[in-house]
Structure formats: structure tokens, C-alpha cells
Amino acid sequence: MYPVDFFSPAYHNLIAKELKQVETRGFGHAEMPVKTKDGEGPWYYFEGHNFSHKNQDFLIGIGIDITKRKKAEEQIARYNQKLKEQVRVRTEELEQTLQKLHVLNEKLEDKVKERTAELELRNKQLMEYAFINSHLLRAPLARLLGLSDLISRE
């Protein structure tokens, strides 16, 4: 039995690469699941070191069960994906709301201009009305005042 027999064929290239690293650099490491009868099993972090003793090369390695960490990382990745989707949806909603606000703002500006024009027209009409009425009332009032002045002198 060979060390690669404990792993799925999908990881054989990674194992070969890391073993090569141990030969060239003196150490290597990898994370991968151990193969079980049912398929892939628990995840392990493996680290290997090369050392020589009495002119003989040795490879020593250690494996640490990181299944809980991997599950936590997967859960974090799922939460991250959900959050990204929520942010995307909320951003779209906010952009649509912003567009609606721009449209409403433009309509409001048009309405303000329209109302301002109406008020200016009514103001002008009221001033004309007041001017006309003041002149229409002034002549008869002046006659009455003149008449009352004549009566008061007699």
C-alpha cells in the first residue's frame, strides 16, 4: 500500500507536487480529505519534512484533523454567499428607489414651476384689480369729499 492510496485520485497531483517540495525545499504541506470506504472522509492538514541521518534520507510527516475547521470555513463561505446575494438584491432595490426619487424630484420641480407661474399670474391680476378699483373708487370718493366740504362750509 502506498501513501496515495489513502486519498482520492483528485488529490494525487497535489500529493506528488508536495512530495517534490519536500525533496527540493526540505518541507511541504497540504490539506485534503482522507479516503474512506464510503468515499471522502475527514479533512487533514499534512506536513512533511525531509531530514538525513547517517547518510540516509528520511521523510517524516504529521497529519492533523482539520475537519471542524473545514466545516466552519464552508459554513462561512455559505454565509458569505448569502450575504453577497442579499447585498446585491438590496443594492438593486436601492438603485430602483433612487431612480424613482429622481423621477419624483423632476415632477416636483415641474409642479413647483407651474404653481409659481400660476401664483405670479394671480398676483398680477390682483394688483391690476386693486389698481382699477382704487381709480374707480377715487373719483366718486373725491366728489363726495368735495360735496361734504361744501356742505360743511354752509
Coordinates of N, CA and C in Angstrom, one line a residue:
M1 N 0.8 -1.2 0.0 CA 0.0 0.0 0.0 C 0.9 1.2 0.0
Y2 N 0.5 2.3 -0.8 CA 1.3 3.5 -0.9 C 0.5 4.6 -0.2
P3 N 1.2 5.7 0.1 CA 0.5 6.8 0.8 C -0.6 7.4 0.0
V4 N -0.5 7.4 -1.4 CA -1.5 8.0 -2.2 C -2.8 7.2 -2.2
D5 N -2.7 5.9 -1.7 CA -3.9 5.0 -1.7 C -4.9 5.5 -0.6
F6 N -4.5 6.4 0.3 CA -5.3 6.9 1.3 C -6.1 8.1 0.9
F7 N -5.9 8.5 -0.4 CA -6.5 9.7 -0.9 C -7.2 9.5 -2.2
S8 N -8.2 10.3 -2.5 CA -9.0 10.3 -3.7 C -8.0 10.6 -4.9
P9 N -8.2 10.0 -6.1 CA -7.3 10.4 -7.2 C -7.3 11.8 -7.6
A10 N -8.4 12.6 -7.2 CA -8.4 14.0 -7.4 C -7.3 14.7 -6.7
Y11 N -6.7 14.1 -5.7 CA -5.6 14.8 -4.9 C -4.2 14.2 -5.2
H12 N -4.1 13.3 -6.1 CA -2.8 12.6 -6.4 C -1.8 13.6 -6.9
N13 N -2.2 14.5 -7.8 CA -1.3 15.6 -8.4 C -0.8 16.5 -7.3
L14 N -1.7 16.9 -6.3 CA -1.3 17.7 -5.2 C -0.3 17.0 -4.3
I15 N -0.5 15.7 -4.1 CA 0.4 14.9 -3.3 C 1.8 14.9 -3.9
A16 N 1.8 14.6 -5.2 CA 3.1 14.5 -6.0 C 3.8 15.8 -5.9
K17 N 3.1 16.9 -6.1 CA 3.7 18.3 -6.0 C 4.3 18.5 -4.7
E18 N 3.6 18.2 -3.6 CA 4.1 18.5 -2.3 C 5.2 17.6 -1.9
L19 N 5.2 16.3 -2.4 CA 6.4 15.4 -2.1 C 7.6 15.9 -2.8
K20 N 7.4 16.5 -4.0 CA 8.5 17.1 -4.7 C 9.1 18.3 -3.9
Q21 N 8.2 19.1 -3.3 CA 8.6 20.2 -2.5 C 9.4 19.7 -1.3
V22 N 9.0 18.6 -0.7 CA 9.8 18.1 0.4 C 11.2 17.7 0.0
E23 N 11.3 17.2 -1.2 CA 12.6 16.8 -1.8 C 13.5 18.0 -2.1
T24 N 12.9 19.0 -2.7 CA 13.7 20.2 -3.1 C 13.9 21.2 -1.9
R25 N 12.8 21.5 -1.2 CA 12.9 22.6 -0.1 C 13.2 22.0 1.3
G26 N 12.9 20.7 1.4 CA 13.0 20.1 2.7 C 11.7 20.0 3.5
F27 N 10.7 20.6 3.0 CA 9.4 20.5 3.7 C 8.2 20.8 2.7
G28 N 7.1 20.4 3.0 CA 5.9 20.6 2.2 C 4.6 20.4 3.1
H29 N 3.5 20.9 2.6 CA 2.3 20.8 3.3 C 1.1 20.8 2.4
A30 N 0.0 20.2 2.8 CA -1.2 20.1 2.0 C -2.4 19.9 2.9
E31 N -3.6 20.3 2.4 CA -4.9 19.9 3.1 C -5.7 19.1 2.2
M32 N -6.2 18.0 2.7 CA -7.1 17.2 1.8 C -7.8 16.1 2.7
P33 N -8.9 15.6 2.2 CA -9.6 14.6 2.9 C -9.0 13.2 2.7
V34 N -9.1 12.4 3.8 CA -8.6 11.0 3.7 C -9.7 10.2 3.1
K35 N -9.3 9.2 2.3 CA -10.3 8.4 1.6 C -10.8 7.3 2.6
T36 N -12.1 7.1 2.7 CA -12.7 6.0 3.5 C -13.4 5.1 2.6
K37 N -14.0 4.0 3.2 CA -14.8 3.1 2.4 C -16.0 3.8 1.7
D38 N -16.5 4.8 2.4 CA -17.7 5.5 1.9 C -17.4 6.6 0.9
G39 N -16.2 6.8 0.7 CA -15.7 8.0 -0.1 C -14.8 8.8 0.6
E40 N -15.0 10.2 0.5 CA -14.1 11.1 1.2 C -14.5 11.2 2.7
G41 N -13.5 11.2 3.5 CA -13.7 11.2 5.0 C -13.3 12.5 5.6
P42 N -12.7 12.5 6.7 CA -12.3 13.7 7.4 C -11.1 14.4 6.7
W43 N -11.1 15.7 6.9 CA -10.0 16.5 6.3 C -8.8 16.6 7.3
Y44 N -7.7 16.6 6.7 CA -6.4 16.6 7.4 C -5.5 17.6 6.8
Y45 N -4.7 18.2 7.7 CA -3.6 19.1 7.3 C -2.3 18.2 7.5
F46 N -1.6 18.0 6.4 CA -0.4 17.2 6.4 C 0.8 18.1 6.2
E47 N 1.9 17.8 7.0 CA 3.1 18.5 6.8 C 4.2 17.4 6.8
G48 N 5.1 17.6 5.9 CA 6.2 16.6 5.7 C 7.6 17.3 5.7
H49 N 8.5 16.7 6.4 CA 9.9 17.3 6.4 C 10.9 16.2 6.0
N50 N 11.9 16.6 5.3 CA 13.0 15.7 4.8 C 14.2 16.0 5.8
F51 N 14.7 14.9 6.2 CA 16.0 15.0 7.0 C 16.9 13.8 6.7
S52 N 18.1 14.0 7.0 CA 19.1 13.0 6.8 C 19.7 12.5 8.1
H53 N 19.9 11.3 8.2 CA 20.5 10.7 9.4 C 21.5 9.6 9.0
K54 N 22.7 9.7 9.4 CA 23.7 8.7 9.0 C 23.7 8.4 7.5
N55 N 23.8 9.5 6.7 CA 23.8 9.5 5.2 C 22.6 8.7 4.7
Q56 N 21.5 8.8 5.4 CA 20.3 8.2 4.9 C 19.2 9.2 4.9
D57 N 18.4 9.4 3.8 CA 17.3 10.4 3.8 C 16.0 9.8 4.3
F58 N 15.4 10.6 5.1 CA 14.1 10.2 5.7 C 13.0 11.3 5.4
L59 N 11.8 10.8 5.4 CA 10.7 11.7 5.3 C 9.8 11.5 6.5
I60 N 9.6 12.6 7.3 CA 8.7 12.4 8.5 C 7.6 13.4 8.3
G61 N 6.4 12.9 8.6 CA 5.2 13.7 8.4 C 4.3 13.6 9.6
I62 N 3.4 14.6 9.6 CA 2.3 14.6 10.6 C 1.0 15.0 10.0
G63 N -0.1 14.5 10.5 CA -1.4 14.9 10.0 C -2.3 15.3 11.1
I64 N -2.9 16.4 10.9 CA -3.8 16.9 12.0 C -5.2 17.0 11.4
D65 N -6.2 16.5 12.2 CA -7.6 16.5 11.7 C -8.1 18.0 11.8
I66 N -8.5 18.5 10.6 CA -9.0 19.8 10.5 C -10.4 19.9 10.0
T67 N -11.1 18.7 10.2 CA -12.5 18.6 9.7 C -13.4 19.7 10.2
K68 N -13.3 20.0 11.5 CA -14.1 21.0 12.1 C -13.8 22.4 11.5
R69 N -12.6 22.7 11.3 CA -12.2 24.0 10.7 C -12.7 24.0 9.3
K70 N -12.6 23.0 8.5 CA -13.1 22.9 7.1 C -14.6 23.2 7.1
K71 N -15.3 22.5 8.0 CA -16.8 22.7 8.0 C -17.1 24.1 8.4
A72 N -16.4 24.7 9.3 CA -16.6 26.1 9.7 C -16.3 27.0 8.5
E73 N -15.2 26.7 7.7 CA -14.9 27.5 6.5 C -16.0 27.4 5.5
E74 N -16.5 26.2 5.3 CA -17.6 26.0 4.3 C -18.9 26.8 4.8
Q75 N -19.1 26.7 6.1 CA -20.3 27.5 6.6 C -20.1 29.0 6.4
I76 N -18.9 29.5 6.7 CA -18.6 30.9 6.5 C -18.8 31.2 5.0
A77 N -18.3 30.4 4.1 CA -18.4 30.6 2.7 C -19.9 30.7 2.3
R78 N -20.7 29.8 2.8 CA -22.1 29.8 2.5 C -22.8 31.1 3.0
Y79 N -22.4 31.5 4.3 CA -22.9 32.7 4.8 C -22.5 33.9 4.0
N80 N -21.2 33.9 3.6 CA -20.7 35.0 2.7 C -21.5 35.1 1.4
Q81 N -21.8 33.9 0.8 CA -22.5 33.9 -0.4 C -23.9 34.4 -0.2
K82 N -24.6 34.0 0.9 CA -25.9 34.6 1.2 C -25.9 36.1 1.4
L83 N -24.8 36.5 2.1 CA -24.7 38.0 2.3 C -24.5 38.7 1.0
K84 N -23.6 38.2 0.2 CA -23.4 38.8 -1.1 C -24.7 38.9 -1.9
E85 N -25.5 37.9 -1.9 CA -26.7 37.9 -2.6 C -27.7 38.9 -2.0
Q86 N -27.7 39.0 -0.7 CA -28.6 40.0 0.0 C -28.1 41.4 -0.4
V87 N -26.8 41.6 -0.4 CA -26.3 42.9 -0.7 C -26.6 43.3 -2.2
R88 N -26.5 42.3 -3.0 CA -26.8 42.5 -4.5 C -28.3 42.9 -4.6
V89 N -29.2 42.1 -4.0 CA -30.6 42.4 -4.1 C -30.9 43.8 -3.5
R90 N -30.4 44.0 -2.3 CA -30.6 45.3 -1.7 C -30.1 46.5 -2.5
T91 N -28.9 46.3 -3.1 CA -28.4 47.3 -3.9 C -29.3 47.6 -5.1
E92 N -29.8 46.6 -5.7 CA -30.7 46.7 -6.9 C -32.0 47.5 -6.4
E93 N -32.5 47.1 -5.2 CA -33.7 47.8 -4.7 C -33.4 49.3 -4.5
L94 N -32.2 49.6 -3.9 CA -31.9 51.0 -3.6 C -31.7 51.8 -4.9
E95 N -31.1 51.1 -5.9 CA -30.9 51.8 -7.2 C -32.3 52.1 -7.8
Q96 N -33.2 51.2 -7.8 CA -34.5 51.4 -8.3 C -35.2 52.5 -7.5
T97 N -35.1 52.5 -6.2 CA -35.7 53.6 -5.4 C -35.1 54.9 -5.7
L98 N -33.8 54.9 -5.9 CA -33.1 56.2 -6.3 C -33.6 56.7 -7.6
Q99 N -33.8 55.8 -8.6 CA -34.3 56.2 -9.9 C -35.7 56.8 -9.7
K100 N -36.6 56.2 -8.9 CA -37.9 56.7 -8.7 C -37.9 58.0 -8.0
L101 N -36.9 58.2 -7.1 CA -36.8 59.5 -6.4 C -36.4 60.6 -7.4
H102 N -35.5 60.3 -8.3 CA -35.1 61.2 -9.4 C -36.3 61.6 -10.2
V103 N -37.1 60.7 -10.6 CA -38.3 61.0 -11.4 C -39.3 61.8 -10.6
L104 N -39.5 61.5 -9.3 CA -40.4 62.3 -8.5 C -39.9 63.7 -8.3
N105 N -38.6 63.8 -8.1 CA -38.0 65.1 -7.9 C -38.2 66.0 -9.1
E106 N -38.0 65.4 -10.3 CA -38.2 66.1 -11.6 C -39.7 66.6 -11.7
K107 N -40.6 65.7 -11.3 CA -42.0 66.0 -11.4 C -42.3 67.1 -10.4
L108 N -41.7 67.0 -9.2 CA -41.9 68.0 -8.2 C -41.4 69.4 -8.6
E109 N -40.2 69.4 -9.3 CA -39.7 70.7 -9.8 C -40.6 71.3 -10.8
D110 N -41.1 70.5 -11.7 CA -42.1 70.9 -12.7 C -43.3 71.5 -12.1
K111 N -43.8 70.8 -11.0 CA -45.0 71.2 -10.3 C -44.8 72.6 -9.7
V112 N -43.6 72.7 -9.0 CA -43.3 74.0 -8.4 C -43.2 75.1 -9.4
K113 N -42.6 74.9 -10.5 CA -42.5 75.9 -11.6 C -43.9 76.3 -12.0
E114 N -44.8 75.3 -12.2 CA -46.2 75.5 -12.7 C -46.9 76.3 -11.6
R115 N -46.8 75.9 -10.4 CA -47.6 76.7 -9.3 C -47.0 78.1 -9.2
T116 N -45.7 78.2 -9.3 CA -45.1 79.6 -9.2 C -45.6 80.5 -10.3
A117 N -45.7 79.9 -11.5 CA -46.3 80.7 -12.6 C -47.7 81.1 -12.4
E118 N -48.5 80.1 -11.8 CA -49.9 80.4 -11.5 C -50.0 81.5 -10.5
L119 N -49.2 81.4 -9.4 CA -49.3 82.4 -8.3 C -48.8 83.8 -8.8
E120 N -47.8 83.8 -9.7 CA -47.4 85.1 -10.2 C -48.5 85.7 -11.1
L121 N -49.2 84.9 -11.9 CA -50.3 85.4 -12.7 C -51.4 85.9 -11.8
R122 N -51.8 85.2 -10.8 CA -52.8 85.7 -9.9 C -52.4 86.9 -9.1
N123 N -51.2 87.0 -8.8 CA -50.7 88.2 -8.1 C -50.8 89.4 -9.0
K124 N -50.4 89.2 -10.3 CA -50.5 90.3 -11.3 C -52.0 90.7 -11.4
Q125 N -52.9 89.7 -11.5 CA -54.3 90.0 -11.7 C -54.8 90.8 -10.5
L126 N -54.4 90.4 -9.3 CA -54.9 91.1 -8.1 C -54.4 92.5 -8.0
M127 N -53.1 92.7 -8.5 CA -52.6 94.1 -8.5 C -53.3 94.9 -9.5
E128 N -53.7 94.4 -10.7 CA -54.4 95.1 -11.7 C -55.8 95.4 -11.1
Y129 N -56.4 94.5 -10.5 CA -57.8 94.6 -9.9 C -57.7 95.8 -8.8
A130 N -56.7 95.7 -8.0 CA -56.6 96.7 -6.9 C -56.4 98.1 -7.6
F131 N -55.6 98.2 -8.6 CA -55.3 99.4 -9.3 C -56.6 100.0 -9.9
I132 N -57.3 99.1 -10.6 CA -58.5 99.6 -11.3 C -59.5 100.0 -10.2
N133 N -59.7 99.2 -9.2 CA -60.7 99.6 -8.2 C -60.4 100.8 -7.4
S134 N -59.1 101.0 -7.2 CA -58.7 102.2 -6.5 C -59.0 103.5 -7.3
H135 N -58.8 103.4 -8.6 CA -59.1 104.5 -9.5 C -60.6 104.7 -9.7
L136 N -61.4 103.6 -9.7 CA -62.8 103.7 -9.9 C -63.5 104.3 -8.6
L137 N -62.9 104.0 -7.5 CA -63.4 104.5 -6.2 C -62.9 105.9 -5.9
R138 N -61.8 106.3 -6.4 CA -61.2 107.6 -6.1 C -62.1 108.7 -6.6
A139 N -62.5 108.6 -7.9 CA -63.3 109.8 -8.4 C -64.6 110.0 -7.7
P140 N -65.4 109.0 -7.4 CA -66.7 109.2 -6.7 C -66.4 109.6 -5.2
L141 N -65.3 109.1 -4.7 CA -65.0 109.5 -3.3 C -64.5 110.9 -3.3
A142 N -63.8 111.3 -4.3 CA -63.3 112.7 -4.3 C -64.5 113.6 -4.5
R143 N -65.5 113.3 -5.2 CA -66.7 114.1 -5.4 C -67.5 114.2 -4.0
L144 N -67.6 113.0 -3.4 CA -68.3 113.0 -2.1 C -67.6 113.9 -1.1
L145 N -66.3 113.8 -1.1 CA -65.5 114.6 -0.1 C -65.6 116.1 -0.5
G146 N -65.6 116.4 -1.7 CA -65.8 117.8 -2.1 C -67.2 118.3 -1.8
L147 N -68.2 117.5 -1.9 CA -69.6 117.8 -1.6 C -69.8 118.0 -0.1
S148 N -69.1 117.1 0.7 CA -69.2 117.2 2.1 C -68.5 118.4 2.6
D149 N -67.4 118.8 1.9 CA -66.7 120.0 2.3 C -67.6 121.2 2.0
L150 N -68.3 121.2 0.9 CA -69.2 122.3 0.6 C -70.3 122.4 1.6
I151 N -70.9 121.3 1.9 CA -72.0 121.3 2.9 C -71.5 121.8 4.2
S152 N -70.3 121.4 4.6 CA -69.8 121.8 5.9 C -69.5 123.3 6.0
R153 N -69.3 123.9 4.9 CA -69.0 125.4 4.8 C -70.3 126.2 4.9
E154 N -71.3 125.6 4.5 CA -72.6 126.4 4.5 C -73.2 126.4 5.8

